[in-house]
Coordinates of C-alpha atoms in Angstrom, one line a residue:
Chain Y
M1 CA 124.0 23.9 -118.8
K2 CA 123.1 27.8 -116.6
D3 CA 119.5 26.5 -116.2
I4 CA 120.6 23.4 -114.6
A5 CA 123.6 24.8 -112.3
F6 CA 121.2 27.1 -110.7
W7 CA 117.5 24.9 -110.0
V8 CA 119.9 22.7 -108.6
L9 CA 122.0 25.7 -106.0
G10 CA 118.2 26.6 -105.5
T11 CA 117.4 23.4 -105.0
T12 CA 120.0 22.4 -102.1
L13 CA 120.0 25.4 -100.6
A14 CA 115.8 25.7 -100.5
F15 CA 116.2 22.1 -98.9
A16 CA 118.9 23.8 -96.8
L17 CA 116.1 26.1 -95.5
T18 CA 113.5 23.6 -95.0
A19 CA 115.6 21.4 -93.4
T20 CA 117.0 24.4 -91.2
A21 CA 113.4 25.2 -89.9
F22 CA 112.0 22.0 -88.9
L23 CA 115.6 22.1 -86.8
L24 CA 114.7 25.1 -85.3
L25 CA 110.8 24.7 -84.6
A26 CA 111.3 21.0 -83.4
N27 CA 114.3 22.3 -80.4
V28 CA 111.6 24.8 -79.5
L29 CA 108.8 22.7 -79.3
A30 CA 111.3 20.2 -77.0
T31 CA 111.6 23.2 -74.3
P32 CA 109.7 23.2 -71.8
P33 CA 107.7 26.0 -70.9
E34 CA 109.5 26.3 -67.3
R35 CA 112.2 24.7 -65.5
S36 CA 112.6 24.4 -61.6
L37 CA 115.6 25.8 -60.5
A38 CA 115.3 24.1 -56.6
P39 CA 117.3 21.2 -56.5
P40 CA 115.7 18.0 -55.9
G41 CA 115.5 17.1 -52.6
P42 CA 116.6 13.4 -50.9
E43 CA 113.2 11.8 -50.6
D44 CA 113.1 12.9 -54.6
R45 CA 115.3 10.0 -55.4
S46 CA 114.8 7.0 -56.0
G47 CA 118.9 5.9 -53.9
P48 CA 120.9 6.8 -52.4
S49 CA 123.4 8.3 -54.5
L50 CA 126.2 9.6 -53.1
D51 CA 128.5 6.6 -51.2
L52 CA 131.2 6.5 -49.1
E53 CA 133.6 3.5 -49.1
L54 CA 136.4 2.7 -46.8
D55 CA 139.1 -0.2 -46.6
T56 CA 139.0 -2.6 -43.6
G57 CA 142.2 -3.2 -44.3
Q58 CA 144.0 -0.3 -44.2
L59 CA 141.1 0.5 -40.4
V60 CA 142.8 -2.5 -38.8
A61 CA 146.2 -0.6 -39.2
L62 CA 145.2 1.9 -38.1
E63 CA 147.3 3.2 -34.0
D64 CA 146.1 5.8 -31.5
L65 CA 148.9 7.7 -32.5
P66 CA 149.4 10.6 -34.8
E67 CA 150.0 11.1 -38.7
Q68 CA 147.4 8.4 -39.8
R69 CA 146.8 7.5 -43.1
L70 CA 142.6 7.4 -44.1
D71 CA 141.9 6.7 -47.9
L72 CA 138.3 6.2 -48.0
A73 CA 136.5 7.0 -52.0
V74 CA 133.2 8.7 -53.0
R75 CA 131.0 7.4 -55.5
N76 CA 128.0 9.2 -57.6
E77 CA 125.9 6.5 -57.5
G78 CA 122.9 8.9 -59.2
E79 CA 122.5 9.3 -63.3
E80 CA 123.6 13.0 -62.5
R81 CA 126.6 14.6 -62.0
L82 CA 127.1 16.0 -58.5
D83 CA 129.3 19.4 -57.9
D84 CA 130.6 20.9 -54.9
I85 CA 131.3 17.5 -52.3
H86 CA 132.0 18.1 -48.8
L87 CA 134.2 16.2 -47.3
T88 CA 133.5 16.2 -42.6
L89 CA 135.3 13.6 -40.7
E90 CA 134.9 13.7 -36.8
I91 CA 137.2 11.9 -34.3
A92 CA 135.7 11.7 -30.7
S93 CA 136.5 9.4 -28.2
E94 CA 133.5 7.2 -26.7
N95 CA 134.1 8.7 -23.4
T96 CA 131.6 11.7 -24.0
A97 CA 133.6 13.6 -21.1
I98 CA 136.2 14.1 -23.5
S99 CA 134.3 16.7 -25.1
E100 CA 137.7 17.4 -27.7
T101 CA 136.9 16.3 -31.0
R102 CA 139.4 16.7 -34.0
Y103 CA 137.3 17.8 -37.0
Y104 CA 138.8 17.4 -40.7
R105 CA 137.0 18.6 -44.0
A106 CA 138.2 18.7 -47.7
S107 CA 135.5 19.2 -50.7
M108 CA 135.1 18.0 -54.1
N109 CA 134.7 20.5 -56.9
S110 CA 132.8 18.0 -59.6
L111 CA 131.6 14.2 -59.8
E112 CA 130.7 12.6 -62.9
A113 CA 127.7 9.9 -62.2
G114 CA 128.8 6.3 -61.8
T115 CA 132.3 7.4 -61.3
S116 CA 134.6 7.6 -57.8
R117 CA 137.2 9.7 -56.3
R118 CA 139.8 8.7 -53.8
A119 CA 140.2 11.3 -50.7
T120 CA 143.2 10.5 -48.1
F121 CA 143.4 11.7 -45.1
A122 CA 146.0 12.4 -42.5
L123 CA 144.6 12.3 -39.6
D124 CA 145.6 12.9 -35.6
L125 CA 144.6 9.6 -34.0
S126 CA 146.0 10.0 -30.6
L127 CA 144.2 9.2 -27.2
P128 CA 142.5 12.7 -26.6
A129 CA 143.1 14.2 -22.9
G130 CA 140.7 12.5 -19.7
P131 CA 138.3 15.6 -17.9
G132 CA 140.8 15.4 -15.3
G133 CA 143.2 16.5 -18.5
D134 CA 145.0 13.0 -17.5
G135 CA 145.5 11.3 -20.7
S136 CA 143.3 8.5 -20.0
A137 CA 139.9 7.9 -20.0
E138 CA 138.2 7.7 -16.3
D139 CA 135.1 5.4 -16.6
L140 CA 136.5 3.2 -19.5
E141 CA 138.8 0.7 -19.6
S142 CA 139.5 1.1 -23.2
P143 CA 136.8 3.5 -24.9
Q144 CA 136.6 3.8 -28.4
T145 CA 137.0 5.6 -31.0
I146 CA 134.7 7.0 -33.2
V147 CA 135.5 8.1 -36.7
E148 CA 132.5 10.0 -37.9
I149 CA 132.7 10.8 -41.8
Q150 CA 129.9 12.4 -44.0
A151 CA 129.7 13.8 -47.7
T152 CA 126.9 16.0 -48.3
T153 CA 125.7 18.2 -51.1
P154 CA 124.3 22.1 -51.4
G155 CA 121.3 19.7 -53.4
G156 CA 120.7 17.5 -50.4
V157 CA 123.0 14.5 -52.0
S158 CA 124.2 13.1 -48.0
A159 CA 126.2 9.8 -47.6
V160 CA 127.7 8.7 -43.5
R161 CA 130.0 6.1 -43.0
T162 CA 130.9 5.6 -38.6
V163 CA 133.9 3.9 -37.5
I164 CA 134.4 2.6 -34.5
L165 CA 137.8 2.1 -34.0
P166 CA 139.5 -0.3 -30.9
L167 CA 142.2 1.8 -30.0
Q168 CA 143.9 1.0 -26.7
A169 CA 145.5 3.3 -25.0
D170 CA 148.9 3.1 -23.7
S171 CA 149.5 1.5 -20.2
Chain T
M1 CA 140.3 20.3 -55.9
R2 CA 140.5 23.1 -53.4
C3 CA 140.7 22.5 -50.3
R4 CA 139.0 24.4 -46.5
T5 CA 140.0 25.4 -43.1
A6 CA 139.6 23.3 -40.8
L7 CA 136.5 23.9 -38.0
A8 CA 138.4 23.2 -35.3
T9 CA 142.8 22.9 -34.6
L10 CA 143.5 20.6 -37.2
A11 CA 143.9 21.4 -40.9
A12 CA 142.8 19.6 -43.5
T13 CA 145.4 16.7 -44.8
F14 CA 143.9 15.5 -47.9
L15 CA 144.6 13.9 -52.1
L16 CA 141.8 13.9 -54.4
L17 CA 143.3 11.3 -56.5
A18 CA 140.9 11.0 -59.7
G19 CA 139.6 7.4 -60.3
C20 CA 140.0 4.6 -57.9
G21 CA 139.2 0.4 -57.0
T22 CA 136.3 -0.8 -54.4
A23 CA 137.6 -1.1 -50.9
G24 CA 137.1 -3.8 -48.9
E25 CA 134.9 -2.3 -46.9
V26 CA 131.3 -4.5 -44.9
V27 CA 128.8 -2.6 -43.8
I28 CA 127.4 -3.0 -40.7
P29 CA 123.4 -2.2 -40.7
A30 CA 122.1 0.1 -37.6
E31 CA 120.1 -1.9 -35.6
P32 CA 116.4 -1.3 -35.8
A33 CA 115.5 0.5 -32.5
E34 CA 112.7 1.9 -32.3
R35 CA 110.0 0.6 -29.6
G36 CA 109.0 -2.9 -30.0
E37 CA 110.0 -3.4 -33.7
A38 CA 113.3 -5.9 -33.1
D39 CA 114.6 -8.1 -30.4
L40 CA 117.6 -6.2 -29.6
G41 CA 120.0 -9.5 -28.0
L42 CA 117.8 -9.1 -24.9
G43 CA 114.4 -10.1 -25.8
P44 CA 111.9 -9.3 -27.3
G45 CA 110.0 -6.4 -25.6
V46 CA 112.8 -4.5 -24.9
R47 CA 113.1 -1.5 -25.9
P48 CA 116.1 1.3 -25.8
L49 CA 116.4 4.2 -23.1
S50 CA 119.3 5.3 -24.3
F51 CA 121.6 5.3 -27.6
G52 CA 125.0 6.4 -28.9
P53 CA 128.3 6.1 -27.0
G54 CA 129.7 6.8 -23.6
D55 CA 129.4 4.4 -20.2
K56 CA 125.8 4.6 -18.7
A57 CA 125.4 3.9 -15.4
S58 CA 123.4 4.2 -12.2
P59 CA 120.1 4.6 -14.3
R60 CA 117.1 5.8 -12.3
W61 CA 113.1 6.4 -13.3
G62 CA 111.9 9.4 -12.2
P63 CA 109.3 9.3 -9.6
S64 CA 106.4 9.3 -12.6
G65 CA 108.1 7.4 -15.3
D66 CA 108.0 10.3 -17.5
R67 CA 112.0 10.2 -16.9
L68 CA 115.4 8.6 -16.5
A69 CA 118.9 9.9 -14.7
F70 CA 121.1 8.0 -15.1
V71 CA 125.6 8.5 -15.4
L72 CA 127.2 9.3 -18.4
D73 CA 131.0 9.1 -18.1
G74 CA 131.0 10.5 -14.7
Y75 CA 128.5 14.0 -15.1
V76 CA 124.9 13.0 -14.8
V77 CA 122.1 13.4 -17.5
D78 CA 118.5 12.9 -18.0
K79 CA 115.6 11.8 -20.6
A80 CA 112.3 11.6 -21.2
P81 CA 112.0 7.7 -21.8
D82 CA 110.6 8.0 -25.5
T83 CA 113.3 10.6 -26.7
R84 CA 116.6 10.7 -28.1
E85 CA 117.8 14.4 -26.4
L86 CA 120.0 14.0 -23.5
R87 CA 119.8 16.8 -20.4
R88 CA 122.4 17.4 -19.0
R89 CA 122.4 18.4 -15.4
T90 CA 125.9 18.9 -14.2
T91 CA 129.3 19.9 -15.7
R92 CA 131.3 17.1 -17.9
D93 CA 134.3 16.4 -15.1
F94 CA 132.1 16.4 -12.4
G95 CA 132.7 12.1 -11.5
A96 CA 129.2 11.4 -10.2
E97 CA 129.2 7.6 -9.1
E98 CA 125.5 7.4 -8.4
V99 CA 121.7 8.9 -8.7
E100 CA 118.7 9.4 -6.6
W101 CA 115.9 11.6 -7.7
I102 CA 114.6 13.2 -4.4
A103 CA 111.4 13.0 -5.0
S104 CA 109.9 15.1 -2.8
V105 CA 111.3 18.0 -5.2
D106 CA 111.7 16.8 -8.3
R107 CA 115.7 16.9 -8.1
L108 CA 118.1 14.7 -8.5
A109 CA 120.7 13.3 -5.6
I110 CA 124.3 12.4 -6.8
L111 CA 126.3 10.7 -5.1
G112 CA 130.0 11.5 -6.1
A113 CA 133.4 13.4 -4.8
D114 CA 133.8 15.7 -2.5
L115 CA 135.0 18.7 -4.1
S116 CA 134.8 21.2 -1.8
E117 CA 138.3 22.8 -0.7
T118 CA 138.3 22.1 2.6
S119 CA 138.0 18.5 1.9
T120 CA 140.5 15.6 2.4
T121 CA 139.2 13.5 0.2
T122 CA 141.9 13.1 -2.0
S123 CA 140.1 10.1 -4.5
P124 CA 137.1 9.2 -4.9
V125 CA 137.6 5.9 -6.6
V126 CA 138.8 4.6 -3.4
E127 CA 136.9 2.4 -1.6
G128 CA 134.9 2.9 1.5
A129 CA 136.0 6.6 1.2
P130 CA 133.4 9.4 2.3
R131 CA 131.9 10.8 -0.9
A132 CA 129.3 14.1 -0.6
I133 CA 125.5 14.0 -2.0
Y134 CA 124.9 17.3 -4.7
R135 CA 121.7 18.1 -5.3
T136 CA 121.1 19.4 -8.9
S137 CA 119.2 22.6 -9.2
P138 CA 115.8 23.3 -9.8
G139 CA 115.8 24.9 -13.8
A140 CA 116.5 22.6 -16.8
E141 CA 119.1 24.3 -18.3
S142 CA 121.3 25.2 -15.0
L143 CA 124.5 22.8 -15.0
S144 CA 124.9 24.0 -11.3
V145 CA 124.4 22.1 -7.8
D146 CA 124.1 22.8 -4.1
E147 CA 126.6 20.4 -1.9
I148 CA 124.0 18.8 0.9
A149 CA 125.9 17.1 2.5
T150 CA 129.6 15.5 3.3
G151 CA 131.0 13.0 5.1
V152 CA 128.7 10.2 2.9
L153 CA 129.7 7.1 3.1
A154 CA 126.2 5.5 0.9
M155 CA 122.6 6.7 0.4
S156 CA 118.9 5.3 -0.8
P157 CA 116.0 6.7 -1.6
L158 CA 113.2 7.4 0.7
P159 CA 109.5 6.0 0.3
G160 CA 108.1 9.4 1.3
G161 CA 110.5 10.8 -1.4
D162 CA 113.9 12.8 0.7
L163 CA 117.0 10.6 1.2
L164 CA 118.4 8.4 4.0
V165 CA 122.5 8.9 3.6
A166 CA 124.9 7.2 6.1
L167 CA 127.2 9.1 6.9
E168 CA 130.6 8.4 8.4
I169 CA 130.9 10.2 11.9
E170 CA 134.4 8.6 13.0
E171 CA 137.5 7.2 11.3
S172 CA 135.7 3.5 11.5
A173 CA 132.0 4.7 12.5
S174 CA 128.7 5.8 10.8
T175 CA 125.6 7.0 11.3
L176 CA 122.2 7.5 9.8
A177 CA 121.0 11.4 8.9
E178 CA 118.0 11.5 6.3
I179 CA 117.9 14.4 3.9
E180 CA 114.9 16.4 2.7
G181 CA 114.5 18.0 -0.9
N182 CA 115.5 21.1 0.6
G183 CA 118.9 19.6 1.2
E184 CA 118.3 20.5 5.0
V185 CA 119.1 17.2 7.7
S186 CA 116.4 16.4 9.2
R187 CA 116.6 13.9 11.5
A188 CA 120.1 12.5 12.5
Y189 CA 119.6 8.5 13.9
P190 CA 121.7 8.0 17.4
Y191 CA 123.4 5.6 15.6
S192 CA 126.8 4.6 15.7
V193 CA 128.2 1.5 14.3
E194 CA 131.6 0.4 14.2
G195 CA 133.0 0.4 10.8
K196 CA 131.9 1.6 7.5
I197 CA 128.5 1.1 6.4
S198 CA 128.7 0.0 2.5
A199 CA 125.6 0.8 1.2
L200 CA 121.9 0.4 2.5
S201 CA 117.9 -0.2 1.5
V202 CA 115.5 1.2 2.9
S203 CA 111.9 -1.8 3.8
P204 CA 108.7 -0.9 1.4
D205 CA 107.1 1.2 4.0
G206 CA 110.3 2.9 4.8
S207 CA 110.4 2.1 8.6
E208 CA 113.7 -0.6 8.6
V209 CA 116.3 -0.2 6.9
V210 CA 119.3 -2.7 6.0
A211 CA 123.5 -2.3 5.4
A212 CA 126.9 -4.2 5.0
V213 CA 128.8 -2.8 7.1
R214 CA 132.6 -3.5 6.6
R215 CA 134.9 -3.3 9.8
E216 CA 138.2 -2.3 10.0
P217 CA 140.7 -3.1 9.9
S218 CA 139.9 -6.2 9.2
G219 CA 137.3 -6.1 6.2
S220 CA 135.5 -8.3 7.3
F221 CA 131.7 -7.3 6.5
E222 CA 128.5 -7.6 8.9
I223 CA 124.9 -7.3 8.0
H224 CA 122.6 -4.3 10.2
A225 CA 119.0 -3.7 10.3
F226 CA 118.2 -0.2 11.6
D227 CA 114.0 0.8 13.0
L228 CA 113.9 3.8 12.2
S229 CA 110.7 4.6 14.8
E230 CA 112.4 2.3 17.0
R231 CA 115.8 4.8 16.4
T232 CA 117.0 1.1 17.8
S233 CA 119.8 -1.4 15.4
R234 CA 121.3 -4.2 15.1
R235 CA 123.4 -6.9 14.2
I236 CA 121.3 -9.7 12.3
G237 CA 124.8 -11.5 9.9
D238 CA 128.2 -11.7 10.0
L239 CA 129.6 -13.2 6.9
A240 CA 133.1 -15.5 6.5
K241 CA 136.0 -13.6 7.1
G242 CA 137.4 -13.0 3.1
K243 CA 133.8 -13.2 2.3
E244 CA 132.5 -9.4 1.4
V245 CA 128.3 -8.2 -0.2
F246 CA 127.8 -7.7 -2.7
G247 CA 126.1 -3.7 -3.4
A248 CA 123.2 -3.3 -0.9
P249 CA 121.3 -5.9 1.1
Q250 CA 117.2 -5.7 0.8
W251 CA 114.6 -5.3 2.4
T252 CA 111.5 -7.0 1.3
K253 CA 108.4 -7.8 3.1
H254 CA 109.5 -11.4 2.6
G255 CA 113.4 -10.9 4.0
I256 CA 116.4 -10.0 3.8
F257 CA 118.4 -10.4 0.5
Y258 CA 122.1 -10.8 -0.5
A259 CA 124.3 -11.5 -2.9
A260 CA 127.7 -12.2 -0.7
G261 CA 131.2 -14.0 -1.6
E262 CA 134.5 -13.9 -1.8
A263 CA 136.0 -10.5 -2.6
R264 CA 136.8 -11.0 -6.2
T265 CA 136.2 -11.8 -9.9
D266 CA 135.7 -14.2 -11.6
E267 CA 139.0 -15.3 -14.3
K268 CA 136.3 -13.6 -16.9
E269 CA 135.6 -10.1 -15.2
D270 CA 132.2 -10.8 -15.4
A271 CA 129.7 -11.1 -12.4
A272 CA 130.8 -11.8 -9.9
P273 CA 131.0 -15.6 -8.2
Y274 CA 128.3 -14.3 -5.4
D275 CA 125.3 -16.8 -4.4
L276 CA 122.0 -15.4 -3.2
Y277 CA 121.4 -15.6 0.5
R278 CA 118.4 -14.7 2.5
L279 CA 117.7 -13.5 6.2
P280 CA 114.1 -13.9 7.4
L281 CA 112.9 -11.1 9.5
E282 CA 112.5 -12.9 12.8
P283 CA 115.9 -13.9 14.1
G284 CA 117.8 -16.5 12.6
D285 CA 120.6 -17.6 10.4
P286 CA 120.7 -16.7 6.7
E287 CA 120.0 -19.2 4.5
P288 CA 120.8 -19.8 0.5
V289 CA 117.7 -19.0 -1.7
S290 CA 117.8 -22.0 -3.6
G291 CA 114.4 -20.8 -5.6
V292 CA 117.0 -19.8 -7.9
G293 CA 119.4 -23.2 -8.0
E294 CA 122.5 -24.4 -6.7
D295 CA 124.7 -22.9 -9.4
F296 CA 123.5 -19.6 -10.0
V297 CA 125.9 -16.9 -10.2
A298 CA 124.0 -13.9 -8.4
S299 CA 125.6 -10.3 -9.7
S300 CA 123.2 -6.8 -8.6
L301 CA 119.9 -7.6 -6.9
K302 CA 116.7 -4.8 -6.3
A303 CA 113.7 -5.9 -3.9
S304 CA 110.7 -4.4 -6.3
P305 CA 108.6 -1.0 -4.5
D306 CA 106.6 -3.2 -2.8
G307 CA 108.8 -5.8 -1.6
E308 CA 107.6 -8.6 -3.8
R309 CA 109.8 -9.1 -5.9
L310 CA 113.5 -9.5 -6.4
A311 CA 115.0 -8.4 -9.7
I312 CA 118.0 -9.9 -10.1
V313 CA 121.2 -9.3 -12.7
G314 CA 123.5 -12.9 -12.6
R315 CA 123.9 -16.2 -14.6
R316 CA 121.9 -19.7 -13.6
N317 CA 124.8 -21.5 -14.2
P318 CA 129.0 -20.2 -14.5
N319 CA 128.7 -20.9 -17.6
S320 CA 125.5 -19.2 -19.3
P321 CA 124.6 -15.9 -20.2
T322 CA 123.7 -13.3 -17.6
E323 CA 120.1 -12.3 -17.4
L324 CA 117.9 -9.9 -14.9
Y325 CA 115.6 -12.8 -13.5
V326 CA 112.3 -11.8 -11.1
L327 CA 111.8 -13.8 -8.6
D328 CA 108.5 -13.6 -7.1
L329 CA 109.0 -13.8 -3.6
A330 CA 106.4 -15.6 -2.4
T331 CA 106.0 -18.3 -4.0
G332 CA 109.8 -18.9 -5.4
V333 CA 109.0 -18.8 -9.1
L334 CA 112.0 -17.5 -10.9
E335 CA 111.6 -15.5 -14.0
A336 CA 114.1 -15.1 -16.5
A337 CA 112.9 -10.7 -18.1
T338 CA 115.4 -11.1 -20.8
A339 CA 116.8 -13.7 -23.4
N340 CA 120.2 -12.4 -23.8
E341 CA 121.7 -13.4 -27.0
N342 CA 125.1 -11.9 -27.4
M343 CA 124.7 -8.5 -24.5
E344 CA 126.9 -7.6 -22.1
I345 CA 125.0 -6.4 -18.9
K346 CA 126.8 -4.4 -16.0
T347 CA 126.4 -5.6 -13.4
G348 CA 127.5 -2.8 -10.8
P349 CA 125.1 -2.9 -7.8
E350 CA 124.1 0.4 -9.0
D351 CA 123.0 -0.5 -12.7
I352 CA 119.2 -1.9 -12.1
A353 CA 116.3 0.0 -11.1
W354 CA 112.6 -0.8 -10.4
S355 CA 110.4 1.8 -11.9
A356 CA 107.7 3.3 -9.2
D357 CA 104.9 1.3 -10.6
G358 CA 106.2 -1.9 -10.4
E359 CA 106.5 -2.8 -14.2
H360 CA 109.4 -1.8 -15.5
I361 CA 113.3 -3.0 -15.1
A362 CA 116.3 -0.6 -16.4
I363 CA 118.8 -2.4 -17.7
V364 CA 122.3 -1.2 -18.5
A365 CA 124.3 -3.3 -21.7
R366 CA 126.1 -3.0 -24.6
G367 CA 127.0 -5.6 -27.7
V368 CA 129.6 -8.6 -27.0
L369 CA 131.7 -6.4 -30.4
S370 CA 135.2 -6.9 -31.7
G371 CA 137.6 -5.1 -34.0
H372 CA 137.3 -2.1 -36.1
R373 CA 133.0 -2.3 -37.0
V374 CA 132.4 0.4 -40.1
Y375 CA 128.0 1.3 -40.3
A376 CA 126.1 3.4 -42.2
V377 CA 124.3 5.9 -39.7
R378 CA 125.4 9.2 -37.2
A379 CA 126.9 7.8 -34.3
D380 CA 124.2 9.2 -31.6
A381 CA 122.4 6.2 -33.5
L382 CA 124.2 3.1 -32.1
L383 CA 123.6 0.8 -29.6
A384 CA 125.3 -2.3 -29.0
D385 CA 128.7 -0.8 -29.3
F386 CA 128.0 1.2 -26.5
Y387 CA 127.0 0.8 -22.6
N388 CA 123.2 2.2 -23.2
V389 CA 119.9 1.9 -20.5
Y390 CA 117.1 -0.8 -21.6
D391 CA 113.6 -1.0 -20.4
V392 CA 113.3 -4.6 -19.8
P393 CA 109.5 -5.5 -19.4
V394 CA 108.2 -7.8 -16.9
G395 CA 104.9 -6.6 -16.4
N396 CA 104.0 -10.3 -18.0
L397 CA 106.7 -13.0 -17.5
H398 CA 106.7 -16.4 -17.3
P399 CA 108.5 -18.5 -14.7
I400 CA 111.0 -20.7 -15.3
E401 CA 111.1 -23.1 -12.8
E402 CA 109.2 -23.5 -10.1
S403 CA 110.8 -24.2 -6.3
P404 CA 110.1 -23.0 -3.0
A405 CA 111.9 -19.6 -2.5
G406 CA 114.1 -19.6 0.6

């Protein structure tokens, strides 16, 4: 009886050691000899992996006033998680003589593949002063407002949306 | 989630909420804008010469065709036709209205508000108010300009590369002077025309000038011709009361052409309802230009450098779209240079320019767009959302109608 117990224990131990050895060997062989640490460039990707989505219904409701809410969704359309996504939003007048540009920034730590996350901005869409400081554009009767949104990652993945808002100046 | 400091004056306010549904967004693809790639709404062969935001006006080809200058939101820029990079030549608050190349020194002459301290001009937008001419600096990076003339009513380039200007000499009298590339007045003419010269053009050989003159206080318009070599002038046309000459009459080898009509814009505020007339070079009465058709609505005109053709922005009838046409003045054949699908072509008298070789015409146009638009490109790559300059090749046009000119 004692011999049988020793035989079973020895066989089990031998099987476990052999299996562990095979598993370790398989893992070692599956590891590539070198790993490139350089992030892949945009040209390496088959399609856009980052996208920006806006709500047109909300865009229509925007007015040339402060505290205008703009929601946008950042979507990771790739197959890997994206880290350090930086959002930059610029507001400028169609009138290029008006040098005032308003900048807003936000960031996301990470975004899993196939998921999206929403960012909400509180924008000042009041019309900037013209070159003469009179608060109106001189050369366009009703200059449009341009909202340019860009999402980028340190790895070079990016998406851009430009929104043309035909806001009217107060008469 | 972490927040980063805003770049400029405003701090970002944002919330990041995990997960969300797809928003109701429509992204409009940007126009394929490469040369000759696609129809941009003005017909095949038309290519953009500028991109992005801003109100462009007064396009002018450089003497050798390697630069293009224009007014952008009241300041002046120039660029190479095949690149997008703009070179700003004035400060942004300049208030420029027109620009011309001073070919003799390869600089730009800018007509705009008189910025000198001694000026009594209060606003450049007052119709008929005298303005000043400035000359850009030779340095490519410099924004400084020299004031070379004041009391200016109108300007036109001379074939030799200098400028001809109309000057206010009294409260309601005008004269002409030539300005050299160095900014000096090289020739002052003894003309004293009653009224204010509103616009002028020079004959292809540079020896003759035709000008629209507005008499004050009646506001009636006359057309005057000036012989620069003989230093003589004569009134060659009168307009009925309440009618005006739109822009500058054009001196061609086949007569003087001008657009005239009632001093108003139509209900659409599109091309003004002007008719096209021709005055013979020999004394005679003006006559409607039949080559364009009875219902033609003319706007801006510009004679080709050789004086054989006339570029016209106008409409075949009040209900047709605004197009760029080229009228062959010898044959009377009218040719459409654009095939406007859904564009608004600027109809200002200075928003049209021939290239020096007569092969291209620059016009300014934008798309007829409304509402909110979303694009997947940056704003400086957009075309139709803003007024931009387009190059219309006119070397190989097809006639749309044949009939005698004039």
